[in-house]
Amino acid sequence: MKGKLYLIPSPLGEYDPADVLPAPVLQTALGLKCFVVEEIRTARRFLSAAGLKGHIEELEFHTLNEHTQPQEVEALAGLFDKGDVGLISEAGLPAVADPGAALVALCHRKGIEVVPLVGPSSLMLALMASGLNGQSFAFRGYLPAKTDERRSALKEVERLSRSLGQSQIFIETPYRNDSLFADMLQFLQGPTRLTVAADLTLPTSYIRTMSIEQWRKAPAVIGKRPCVFIILA
């Protein structure tokens, strides 16, 4: 009988995993011996903090990130012949804006049971705290990195938000946060509301929603920290 794939959430920052993960989730994670992870060093640190300090060398780790080739993903199917496997993303929920989705898709093709576990989602936490439309929303992932393409994409996302009455959620590589924010203030329309949600669940958490017009009068410096942006035109 093949093992199951457990989707194991991880904290959004450096703190005790028990602060955000339910005890049954941690117990499940600590009972596994094989993991597919986005970055081995981060996963080892998380599992050590979760209660496996001193036992990390007993675990088996396999990497799945944006550089993993399709044939390498297919090869991971063999892990389930030996038992259960845990999937751990860099932060938050596995397989959401995360290359681990390829392993989940593989398991469905192979008839392997997938078990999602409860944990923090920066996207949903930001939406919950935004005051924007939680009945209709879309996650856009990353906007284009090139300046002209990003500015065009912002205008298109704003147009969609206005026509559908829909909250539009997106994220950015931390070192581009401030340039994206500057483009939003320059190219989005004044009445459009924007939520900036950074360092969620951390002591340095920052969540604020204002119109673009209001943001222009009191702009924020986000810096290189994980951030979720939401607009509603």
CSV table of N, CA, C and O in Angstrom, one decimal, residues 62-184:
chain,number,residue,atom,x,y,z
A,62,HIS,N,14.4,15.5,0.1
A,62,HIS,CA,14.5,15.7,-1.3
A,62,HIS,C,14.0,17.1,-1.7
A,62,HIS,O,13.1,17.6,-1.1
A,63,THR,N,14.8,17.7,-2.6
A,63,THR,CA,14.5,19.1,-3.0
A,63,THR,C,13.5,19.2,-4.1
A,63,THR,O,13.7,18.4,-5.1
A,64,LEU,N,12.6,20.1,-4.0
A,64,LEU,CA,11.7,20.4,-5.2
A,64,LEU,C,11.5,21.9,-5.2
A,64,LEU,O,10.9,22.5,-4.3
A,65,ASN,N,12.1,22.6,-6.1
A,65,ASN,CA,12.0,24.0,-6.2
A,65,ASN,C,11.8,24.4,-7.7
A,65,ASN,O,11.5,23.6,-8.5
A,66,GLU,N,12.0,25.7,-8.0
A,66,GLU,CA,11.7,26.2,-9.3
A,66,GLU,C,12.6,25.7,-10.4
A,66,GLU,O,12.4,25.8,-11.6
A,67,HIS,N,13.8,25.1,-9.9
A,67,HIS,CA,14.7,24.5,-10.9
A,67,HIS,C,14.6,23.0,-11.1
A,67,HIS,O,15.2,22.5,-12.0
A,68,THR,N,13.7,22.4,-10.4
A,68,THR,CA,13.5,21.0,-10.5
A,68,THR,C,12.8,20.6,-11.9
A,68,THR,O,11.8,21.3,-12.2
A,69,GLN,N,13.4,19.7,-12.6
A,69,GLN,CA,12.9,19.3,-13.9
A,69,GLN,C,11.7,18.3,-13.8
A,69,GLN,O,11.6,17.6,-12.8
A,70,PRO,N,10.8,18.3,-14.8
A,70,PRO,CA,9.7,17.4,-14.7
A,70,PRO,C,10.0,16.0,-14.5
A,70,PRO,O,9.3,15.3,-13.7
A,71,GLN,N,11.1,15.5,-15.1
A,71,GLN,CA,11.5,14.1,-14.9
A,71,GLN,C,12.0,13.8,-13.4
A,71,GLN,O,11.8,12.7,-12.9
A,72,GLU,N,12.5,14.9,-12.8
A,72,GLU,CA,12.9,14.7,-11.4
A,72,GLU,C,11.7,14.7,-10.5
A,72,GLU,O,11.7,14.0,-9.5
A,73,VAL,N,10.6,15.4,-10.8
A,73,VAL,CA,9.4,15.4,-10.1
A,73,VAL,C,8.8,14.0,-10.2
A,73,VAL,O,8.4,13.3,-9.2
A,74,GLU,N,8.8,13.4,-11.4
A,74,GLU,CA,8.2,12.1,-11.7
A,74,GLU,C,8.9,11.0,-10.8
A,74,GLU,O,8.3,10.1,-10.3
A,75,ALA,N,10.2,11.2,-10.7
A,75,ALA,CA,11.0,10.2,-9.9
A,75,ALA,C,10.6,10.2,-8.4
A,75,ALA,O,10.9,9.2,-7.8
A,76,LEU,N,10.0,11.3,-7.9
A,76,LEU,CA,9.6,11.3,-6.5
A,76,LEU,C,8.5,10.4,-6.2
A,76,LEU,O,8.3,10.1,-5.1
A,77,ALA,N,7.8,9.9,-7.2
A,77,ALA,CA,6.7,9.0,-7.0
A,77,ALA,C,7.2,7.7,-6.3
A,77,ALA,O,6.4,7.1,-5.5
A,78,GLY,N,8.5,7.3,-6.5
A,78,GLY,CA,9.0,6.1,-5.9
A,78,GLY,C,9.1,6.3,-4.3
A,78,GLY,O,9.1,5.2,-3.6
A,79,LEU,N,9.1,7.5,-3.8
A,79,LEU,CA,9.2,7.7,-2.4
A,79,LEU,C,8.0,7.1,-1.7
A,79,LEU,O,8.1,6.6,-0.5
A,80,PHE,N,6.8,7.1,-2.3
A,80,PHE,CA,5.6,6.6,-1.7
A,80,PHE,C,5.5,5.1,-1.6
A,80,PHE,O,4.6,4.6,-0.9
A,81,ASP,N,6.4,4.4,-2.3
A,81,ASP,CA,6.4,3.0,-2.1
A,81,ASP,C,7.0,2.6,-0.8
A,81,ASP,O,6.7,1.5,-0.3
A,82,LYS,N,7.7,3.5,-0.1
A,82,LYS,CA,8.3,3.2,1.2
A,82,LYS,C,7.5,3.8,2.3
A,82,LYS,O,7.8,3.4,3.5
A,83,GLY,N,6.5,4.6,2.1
A,83,GLY,CA,5.7,5.1,3.2
A,83,GLY,C,5.2,6.6,2.9
A,83,GLY,O,5.3,7.1,1.8
A,84,ASP,N,4.8,7.2,4.0
A,84,ASP,CA,4.3,8.6,3.9
A,84,ASP,C,5.4,9.6,3.7
A,84,ASP,O,6.5,9.4,4.1
A,85,VAL,N,5.0,10.7,3.0
A,85,VAL,CA,5.9,11.8,2.7
A,85,VAL,C,5.3,13.1,3.1
A,85,VAL,O,4.1,13.3,3.0
A,86,GLY,N,6.1,14.0,3.6
A,86,GLY,CA,5.7,15.4,4.0
A,86,GLY,C,6.2,16.4,3.0
A,86,GLY,O,7.4,16.3,2.5
A,87,LEU,N,5.4,17.3,2.5
A,87,LEU,CA,5.8,18.4,1.6
A,87,LEU,C,5.8,19.7,2.4
A,87,LEU,O,4.9,20.1,3.1
A,88,ILE,N,7.0,20.4,2.4
A,88,ILE,CA,7.2,21.6,3.2
A,88,ILE,C,7.6,22.7,2.2
A,88,ILE,O,8.6,22.5,1.5
A,89,SER,N,6.9,23.8,2.2
A,89,SER,CA,7.3,25.0,1.4
A,89,SER,C,8.3,25.8,2.2
A,89,SER,O,8.5,25.6,3.4
A,90,GLU,N,8.8,26.9,1.6
A,90,GLU,CA,9.7,27.8,2.4
A,90,GLU,C,8.9,28.5,3.5
A,90,GLU,O,9.5,28.7,4.6
A,91,ALA,N,7.7,28.9,3.3
A,91,ALA,CA,6.9,29.6,4.3
A,91,ALA,C,5.4,29.5,4.0
A,91,ALA,O,5.0,29.6,2.9
A,92,GLY,N,4.6,29.2,5.0
A,92,GLY,CA,3.2,29.2,4.8
A,92,GLY,C,2.7,27.8,4.3
A,92,GLY,O,3.2,26.8,4.6
A,93,LEU,N,1.7,27.9,3.4
A,93,LEU,CA,1.1,26.7,2.9
A,93,LEU,C,1.8,26.1,1.7
A,93,LEU,O,2.1,26.8,0.7
A,94,PRO,N,2.1,24.8,1.7
A,94,PRO,CA,2.7,24.2,0.5
A,94,PRO,C,1.8,24.2,-0.7
A,94,PRO,O,0.6,24.2,-0.5
A,95,ALA,N,2.4,24.3,-1.9
A,95,ALA,CA,1.7,24.2,-3.2
A,95,ALA,C,0.8,25.4,-3.5
A,95,ALA,O,0.1,25.4,-4.5
A,96,VAL,N,0.8,26.5,-2.7
A,96,VAL,CA,0.1,27.7,-3.0
A,96,VAL,C,1.2,28.7,-3.4
A,96,VAL,O,2.0,29.1,-2.5
A,97,ALA,N,1.3,29.2,-4.6
A,97,ALA,CA,2.3,30.0,-5.1
A,97,ALA,C,3.7,29.3,-4.8
A,97,ALA,O,4.6,30.0,-4.3
A,98,ASP,N,3.8,28.0,-5.1
A,98,ASP,CA,4.9,27.2,-4.6
A,98,ASP,C,5.1,26.1,-5.6
A,98,ASP,O,4.1,25.5,-6.0
A,99,PRO,N,6.4,25.8,-5.9
A,99,PRO,CA,6.6,24.7,-6.8
A,99,PRO,C,6.2,23.3,-6.3
A,99,PRO,O,6.1,22.4,-7.1
A,100,GLY,N,5.9,23.2,-5.0
A,100,GLY,CA,5.4,21.9,-4.5
A,100,GLY,C,4.1,21.4,-5.2
A,100,GLY,O,3.7,20.3,-5.1
A,101,ALA,N,3.4,22.4,-5.8
A,101,ALA,CA,2.2,22.0,-6.5
A,101,ALA,C,2.4,20.9,-7.5
A,101,ALA,O,1.5,20.1,-7.8
A,102,ALA,N,3.6,20.8,-8.1
A,102,ALA,CA,3.9,19.8,-9.1
A,102,ALA,C,3.9,18.4,-8.4
A,102,ALA,O,3.5,17.4,-9.1
A,103,LEU,N,4.3,18.3,-7.2
A,103,LEU,CA,4.2,17.0,-6.5
A,103,LEU,C,2.8,16.6,-6.2
A,103,LEU,O,2.4,15.4,-6.3
A,104,VAL,N,2.0,17.6,-5.8
A,104,VAL,CA,0.6,17.3,-5.5
A,104,VAL,C,-0.1,16.8,-6.8
A,104,VAL,O,-0.9,15.8,-6.8
A,105,ALA,N,0.2,17.4,-7.9
A,105,ALA,CA,-0.4,17.0,-9.2
A,105,ALA,C,0.0,15.6,-9.5
A,105,ALA,O,-0.8,14.8,-10.0
A,106,LEU,N,1.3,15.3,-9.3
A,106,LEU,CA,1.8,13.9,-9.5
A,106,LEU,C,1.1,12.9,-8.7
A,106,LEU,O,0.7,11.8,-9.2
A,107,CYS,N,0.8,13.2,-7.4
A,107,CYS,CA,0.1,12.3,-6.6
A,107,CYS,C,-1.3,12.0,-7.0
A,107,CYS,O,-1.8,10.9,-7.0
A,108,HIS,N,-2.0,13.0,-7.5
A,108,HIS,CA,-3.3,12.8,-8.1
A,108,HIS,C,-3.3,11.9,-9.3
A,108,HIS,O,-4.2,11.1,-9.5
A,109,ARG,N,-2.3,12.1,-10.2
A,109,ARG,CA,-2.1,11.3,-11.3
A,109,ARG,C,-1.9,9.8,-11.0
A,109,ARG,O,-2.3,8.9,-11.6
A,110,LYS,N,-1.1,9.6,-9.9
A,110,LYS,CA,-0.7,8.3,-9.5
A,110,LYS,C,-1.7,7.6,-8.5
A,110,LYS,O,-1.5,6.5,-8.0
A,111,GLY,N,-2.8,8.3,-8.1
A,111,GLY,CA,-3.7,7.8,-7.2
A,111,GLY,C,-3.2,7.8,-5.7
A,111,GLY,O,-3.7,7.0,-4.9
A,112,ILE,N,-2.3,8.7,-5.4
A,112,ILE,CA,-1.8,8.8,-4.0
A,112,ILE,C,-2.6,9.8,-3.2
A,112,ILE,O,-2.8,10.9,-3.7
A,113,GLU,N,-3.0,9.4,-2.1
A,113,GLU,CA,-3.8,10.3,-1.2
A,113,GLU,C,-3.0,11.5,-0.8
A,113,GLU,O,-1.9,11.4,-0.3
A,114,VAL,N,-3.7,12.7,-0.9
A,114,VAL,CA,-3.1,14.0,-0.5
A,114,VAL,C,-3.9,14.5,0.7
A,114,VAL,O,-5.1,14.6,0.7
A,115,VAL,N,-3.1,14.8,1.8
A,115,VAL,CA,-3.7,15.2,3.0
A,115,VAL,C,-3.3,16.7,3.4
A,115,VAL,O,-2.1,16.9,3.8
A,116,PRO,N,-4.1,17.7,3.2
A,116,PRO,CA,-3.7,19.1,3.5
A,116,PRO,C,-3.9,19.3,5.0
A,116,PRO,O,-4.9,18.9,5.6
A,117,LEU,N,-2.9,20.0,5.6
A,117,LEU,CA,-3.0,20.3,7.1
A,117,LEU,C,-3.1,21.8,7.3
A,117,LEU,O,-2.8,22.6,6.5
A,118,VAL,N,-3.6,22.1,8.5
A,118,VAL,CA,-4.0,23.5,8.8
A,118,VAL,C,-2.7,24.3,9.2
A,118,VAL,O,-1.9,23.9,9.9
A,119,GLY,N,-2.6,25.5,8.6
A,119,GLY,CA,-1.5,26.4,9.0
A,119,GLY,C,-1.8,27.8,8.4
A,119,GLY,O,-2.8,28.1,7.7
A,120,PRO,N,-0.8,28.7,8.6
A,120,PRO,CA,-1.0,30.1,8.1
A,120,PRO,C,-0.8,30.3,6.6
A,120,PRO,O,0.1,29.7,6.0
A,121,SER,N,-1.7,31.1,6.1
A,121,SER,CA,-1.6,31.5,4.7
A,121,SER,C,-1.5,33.0,4.6
A,121,SER,O,-2.5,33.7,5.0
A,122,SER,N,-0.4,33.5,4.2
A,122,SER,CA,-0.3,35.0,4.1
A,122,SER,C,-1.3,35.6,3.3
A,122,SER,O,-1.8,36.8,3.5
A,123,LEU,N,-1.7,35.0,2.2
A,123,LEU,CA,-2.7,35.5,1.3
A,123,LEU,C,-4.1,35.7,2.0
A,123,LEU,O,-4.7,36.7,1.9
A,124,MET,N,-4.5,34.6,2.7
A,124,MET,CA,-5.8,34.7,3.3
A,124,MET,C,-5.8,35.6,4.6
A,124,MET,O,-6.7,36.3,4.9
A,125,LEU,N,-4.7,35.6,5.3
A,125,LEU,CA,-4.5,36.5,6.4
A,125,LEU,C,-4.6,38.0,6.0
A,125,LEU,O,-5.3,38.8,6.6
A,126,ALA,N,-4.0,38.3,4.9
A,126,ALA,CA,-4.0,39.6,4.3
A,126,ALA,C,-5.4,40.0,3.9
A,126,ALA,O,-5.9,41.1,4.2
A,127,LEU,N,-6.1,39.1,3.2
A,127,LEU,CA,-7.5,39.4,2.8
A,127,LEU,C,-8.4,39.5,3.9
A,127,LEU,O,-9.2,40.4,4.0
A,128,MET,N,-8.3,38.7,5.0
A,128,MET,CA,-9.1,38.8,6.2
A,128,MET,C,-9.0,40.2,6.8
A,128,MET,O,-10.0,40.7,7.3
A,129,ALA,N,-7.7,40.7,6.8
A,129,ALA,CA,-7.5,41.9,7.5
A,129,ALA,C,-7.6,43.2,6.7
A,129,ALA,O,-7.4,44.3,7.1
A,130,SER,N,-7.9,43.0,5.4
A,130,SER,CA,-7.9,44.1,4.4
A,130,SER,C,-9.2,45.0,4.5
A,130,SER,O,-9.1,46.2,4.2
A,131,GLY,N,-10.3,44.4,4.8
A,131,GLY,CA,-11.6,45.2,4.7
A,131,GLY,C,-12.0,45.3,3.3
A,131,GLY,O,-13.0,46.0,3.0
A,132,LEU,N,-11.4,44.6,2.3
A,132,LEU,CA,-11.8,44.6,0.9
A,132,LEU,C,-12.7,43.4,0.7
A,132,LEU,O,-13.2,42.7,1.6
A,133,ASN,N,-13.1,43.1,-0.6
A,133,ASN,CA,-14.1,42.2,-0.9
A,133,ASN,C,-13.6,40.7,-0.7
A,133,ASN,O,-12.7,40.2,-1.5
A,134,GLY,N,-14.1,40.1,0.3
A,134,GLY,CA,-13.7,38.7,0.6
A,134,GLY,C,-14.7,37.7,0.0
A,134,GLY,O,-14.5,36.5,0.1
A,135,GLN,N,-15.7,38.2,-0.7
A,135,GLN,CA,-16.7,37.3,-1.4
A,135,GLN,C,-16.2,37.0,-2.8
A,135,GLN,O,-16.5,35.9,-3.4
A,136,SER,N,-15.4,37.9,-3.4
A,136,SER,CA,-14.9,37.7,-4.8
A,136,SER,C,-13.5,38.2,-4.9
A,136,SER,O,-13.3,39.4,-4.7
A,137,PHE,N,-12.6,37.3,-5.1
A,137,PHE,CA,-11.2,37.7,-5.2
A,137,PHE,C,-10.4,36.8,-6.1
A,137,PHE,O,-10.8,35.7,-6.4
A,138,ALA,N,-9.2,37.3,-6.5
A,138,ALA,CA,-8.3,36.5,-7.4
A,138,ALA,C,-6.9,36.7,-7.0
A,138,ALA,O,-6.5,37.8,-6.6
A,139,PHE,N,-6.1,35.6,-7.0
A,139,PHE,CA,-4.7,35.7,-6.7
A,139,PHE,C,-3.9,35.8,-8.0
A,139,PHE,O,-4.0,34.8,-8.8
A,140,ARG,N,-3.2,36.8,-8.2
A,140,ARG,CA,-2.5,37.0,-9.5
A,140,ARG,C,-1.0,36.6,-9.4
A,140,ARG,O,-0.3,36.7,-10.4
A,141,GLY,N,-0.5,36.1,-8.3
A,141,GLY,CA,0.8,35.7,-8.2
A,141,GLY,C,1.8,36.9,-8.3
A,141,GLY,O,1.5,37.9,-7.7
A,142,TYR,N,2.8,36.7,-9.1
A,142,TYR,CA,3.8,37.8,-9.3
A,142,TYR,C,3.5,38.6,-10.5
A,142,TYR,O,3.2,38.0,-11.6
A,143,LEU,N,3.5,39.9,-10.4
A,143,LEU,CA,3.4,40.7,-11.6
A,143,LEU,C,4.8,40.7,-12.4
A,143,LEU,O,5.8,40.3,-11.8
A,144,PRO,N,4.8,41.1,-13.7
A,144,PRO,CA,6.0,41.1,-14.4
A,144,PRO,C,7.1,41.9,-13.7
A,144,PRO,O,6.9,42.9,-13.1
A,145,ALA,N,8.4,41.4,-13.9
A,145,ALA,CA,9.5,42.1,-13.2
A,145,ALA,C,9.9,43.4,-14.0
A,145,ALA,O,10.4,44.3,-13.4
A,146,LYS,N,9.8,43.3,-15.4
A,146,LYS,CA,10.2,44.5,-16.2
A,146,LYS,C,9.3,45.7,-15.9
A,146,LYS,O,8.1,45.5,-15.9
A,147,THR,N,9.9,46.8,-15.8
A,147,THR,CA,9.1,48.0,-15.4
A,147,THR,C,7.9,48.3,-16.3
A,147,THR,O,6.8,48.5,-15.8
A,148,ASP,N,8.1,48.4,-17.6
A,148,ASP,CA,7.0,48.7,-18.5
A,148,ASP,C,5.9,47.7,-18.4
A,148,ASP,O,4.7,48.0,-18.4
A,149,GLU,N,6.3,46.4,-18.4
A,149,GLU,CA,5.3,45.3,-18.3
A,149,GLU,C,4.5,45.3,-17.0
A,149,GLU,O,3.3,45.1,-16.9
A,150,ARG,N,5.3,45.6,-15.9
A,150,ARG,CA,4.6,45.7,-14.6
A,150,ARG,C,3.6,46.8,-14.5
A,150,ARG,O,2.5,46.6,-14.0
A,151,ARG,N,3.9,48.0,-15.1
A,151,ARG,CA,3.0,49.1,-15.1
A,151,ARG,C,1.7,48.8,-15.9
A,151,ARG,O,0.6,49.1,-15.5
A,152,SER,N,1.9,48.1,-17.0
A,152,SER,CA,0.8,47.7,-17.8
A,152,SER,C,-0.1,46.7,-17.1
A,152,SER,O,-1.3,46.8,-17.1
A,153,ALA,N,0.6,45.8,-16.4
A,153,ALA,CA,-0.2,44.8,-15.7
A,153,ALA,C,-1.0,45.4,-14.5
A,153,ALA,O,-2.1,45.0,-14.3
A,154,LEU,N,-0.4,46.4,-13.9
A,154,LEU,CA,-1.1,47.1,-12.8
A,154,LEU,C,-2.4,47.7,-13.3
A,154,LEU,O,-3.4,47.6,-12.7
A,155,LYS,N,-2.3,48.3,-14.4
A,155,LYS,CA,-3.5,49.0,-15.0
A,155,LYS,C,-4.5,48.0,-15.4
A,155,LYS,O,-5.7,48.2,-15.2
A,156,GLU,N,-4.1,46.8,-15.9
A,156,GLU,CA,-5.0,45.8,-16.3
A,156,GLU,C,-5.7,45.1,-15.1
A,156,GLU,O,-6.9,44.9,-15.1
A,157,VAL,N,-4.9,44.9,-14.0
A,157,VAL,CA,-5.4,44.3,-12.8
A,157,VAL,C,-6.5,45.3,-12.2
A,157,VAL,O,-7.5,44.9,-11.7
A,158,GLU,N,-6.2,46.6,-12.2
A,158,GLU,CA,-7.1,47.6,-11.7
A,158,GLU,C,-8.4,47.6,-12.5
A,158,GLU,O,-9.5,47.7,-12.0
A,159,ARG,N,-8.2,47.5,-13.9
A,159,ARG,CA,-9.4,47.4,-14.7
A,159,ARG,C,-10.3,46.2,-14.4
A,159,ARG,O,-11.5,46.3,-14.3
A,160,LEU,N,-9.7,45.1,-14.2
A,160,LEU,CA,-10.4,43.9,-13.9
A,160,LEU,C,-11.1,44.0,-12.5
A,160,LEU,O,-12.3,43.6,-12.4
A,161,SER,N,-10.4,44.6,-11.6
A,161,SER,CA,-11.0,44.8,-10.3
A,161,SER,C,-12.2,45.6,-10.3
A,161,SER,O,-13.3,45.3,-9.7
A,162,ARG,N,-12.1,46.7,-11.1
A,162,ARG,CA,-13.3,47.6,-11.3
A,162,ARG,C,-14.5,47.0,-12.0
A,162,ARG,O,-15.6,47.1,-11.5
A,163,SER,N,-14.2,46.2,-13.0
A,163,SER,CA,-15.3,45.7,-13.8
A,163,SER,C,-15.9,44.5,-13.1
A,163,SER,O,-17.2,44.3,-13.3
A,164,LEU,N,-15.2,43.8,-12.3
A,164,LEU,CA,-15.7,42.6,-11.6
A,164,LEU,C,-16.1,42.9,-10.1
A,164,LEU,O,-16.7,42.1,-9.5
A,165,GLY,N,-15.7,44.1,-9.6
A,165,GLY,CA,-15.9,44.3,-8.2
A,165,GLY,C,-15.1,43.3,-7.3
A,165,GLY,O,-15.5,43.0,-6.2
A,166,GLN,N,-13.9,43.0,-7.8
A,166,GLN,CA,-13.2,41.8,-7.2
A,166,GLN,C,-11.8,42.3,-6.6
A,166,GLN,O,-11.1,43.1,-7.3
A,167,SER,N,-11.5,41.8,-5.5
A,167,SER,CA,-10.2,42.1,-4.9
A,167,SER,C,-9.2,41.3,-5.7
A,167,SER,O,-9.3,40.2,-6.0
A,168,GLN,N,-8.0,42.0,-5.9
A,168,GLN,CA,-6.9,41.4,-6.7
A,168,GLN,C,-5.7,41.3,-5.8
A,168,GLN,O,-5.2,42.3,-5.3
A,169,ILE,N,-5.3,40.1,-5.5
A,169,ILE,CA,-4.2,39.8,-4.6
A,169,ILE,C,-2.9,39.5,-5.4
A,169,ILE,O,-2.9,38.7,-6.3
A,170,PHE,N,-1.8,40.1,-5.0
A,170,PHE,CA,-0.5,39.7,-5.6
A,170,PHE,C,0.6,39.9,-4.7
A,170,PHE,O,0.5,40.5,-3.6
A,171,ILE,N,1.8,39.3,-5.0
A,171,ILE,CA,2.9,39.3,-4.2
A,171,ILE,C,4.1,39.8,-5.0
A,171,ILE,O,4.0,39.9,-6.3
A,172,GLU,N,5.3,40.0,-4.4
A,172,GLU,CA,6.5,40.5,-5.1
A,172,GLU,C,7.7,39.9,-4.4
A,172,GLU,O,7.7,39.7,-3.2
A,173,THR,N,8.8,39.8,-5.1
A,173,THR,CA,10.1,39.5,-4.5
A,173,THR,C,10.4,40.6,-3.6
A,173,THR,O,10.3,41.8,-4.0
A,174,PRO,N,10.8,40.3,-2.4
A,174,PRO,CA,11.0,41.4,-1.4
A,174,PRO,C,11.8,42.6,-1.8
A,174,PRO,O,11.5,43.7,-1.5
A,175,TYR,N,12.9,42.4,-2.6
A,175,TYR,CA,13.7,43.5,-2.9
A,175,TYR,C,13.1,44.4,-4.0
A,175,TYR,O,13.6,45.5,-4.2
A,176,ARG,N,11.9,44.0,-4.5
A,176,ARG,CA,11.2,44.8,-5.5
A,176,ARG,C,10.0,45.4,-4.9
A,176,ARG,O,9.2,46.1,-5.5
A,177,ASN,N,9.7,45.2,-3.6
A,177,ASN,CA,8.5,45.7,-2.9
A,177,ASN,C,8.3,47.2,-3.1
A,177,ASN,O,7.3,47.7,-3.5
A,178,ASP,N,9.4,48.0,-2.8
A,178,ASP,CA,9.2,49.4,-2.8
A,178,ASP,C,9.1,50.0,-4.2
A,178,ASP,O,8.3,51.0,-4.4
A,179,SER,N,9.7,49.4,-5.2
A,179,SER,CA,9.5,49.8,-6.6
A,179,SER,C,8.1,49.5,-7.1
A,179,SER,O,7.5,50.3,-7.8
A,180,LEU,N,7.6,48.4,-6.7
A,180,LEU,CA,6.2,48.0,-7.0
A,180,LEU,C,5.2,49.0,-6.4
A,180,LEU,O,4.3,49.5,-7.0
A,181,PHE,N,5.5,49.3,-5.1
A,181,PHE,CA,4.6,50.2,-4.3
A,181,PHE,C,4.6,51.6,-5.0
A,181,PHE,O,3.6,52.2,-5.1
A,182,ALA,N,5.8,52.0,-5.4
A,182,ALA,CA,5.9,53.4,-6.0
A,182,ALA,C,5.2,53.4,-7.3
A,182,ALA,O,4.5,54.4,-7.7
A,183,ASP,N,5.2,52.3,-8.1
A,183,ASP,CA,4.5,52.2,-9.4
A,183,ASP,C,3.0,52.3,-9.1
A,183,ASP,O,2.2,52.9,-9.8
A,184,MET,N,2.5,51.6,-8.0
A,184,MET,CA,1.1,51.6,-7.7
A,184,MET,C,0.6,53.0,-7.4
A,184,MET,O,-0.4,53.5,-7.8
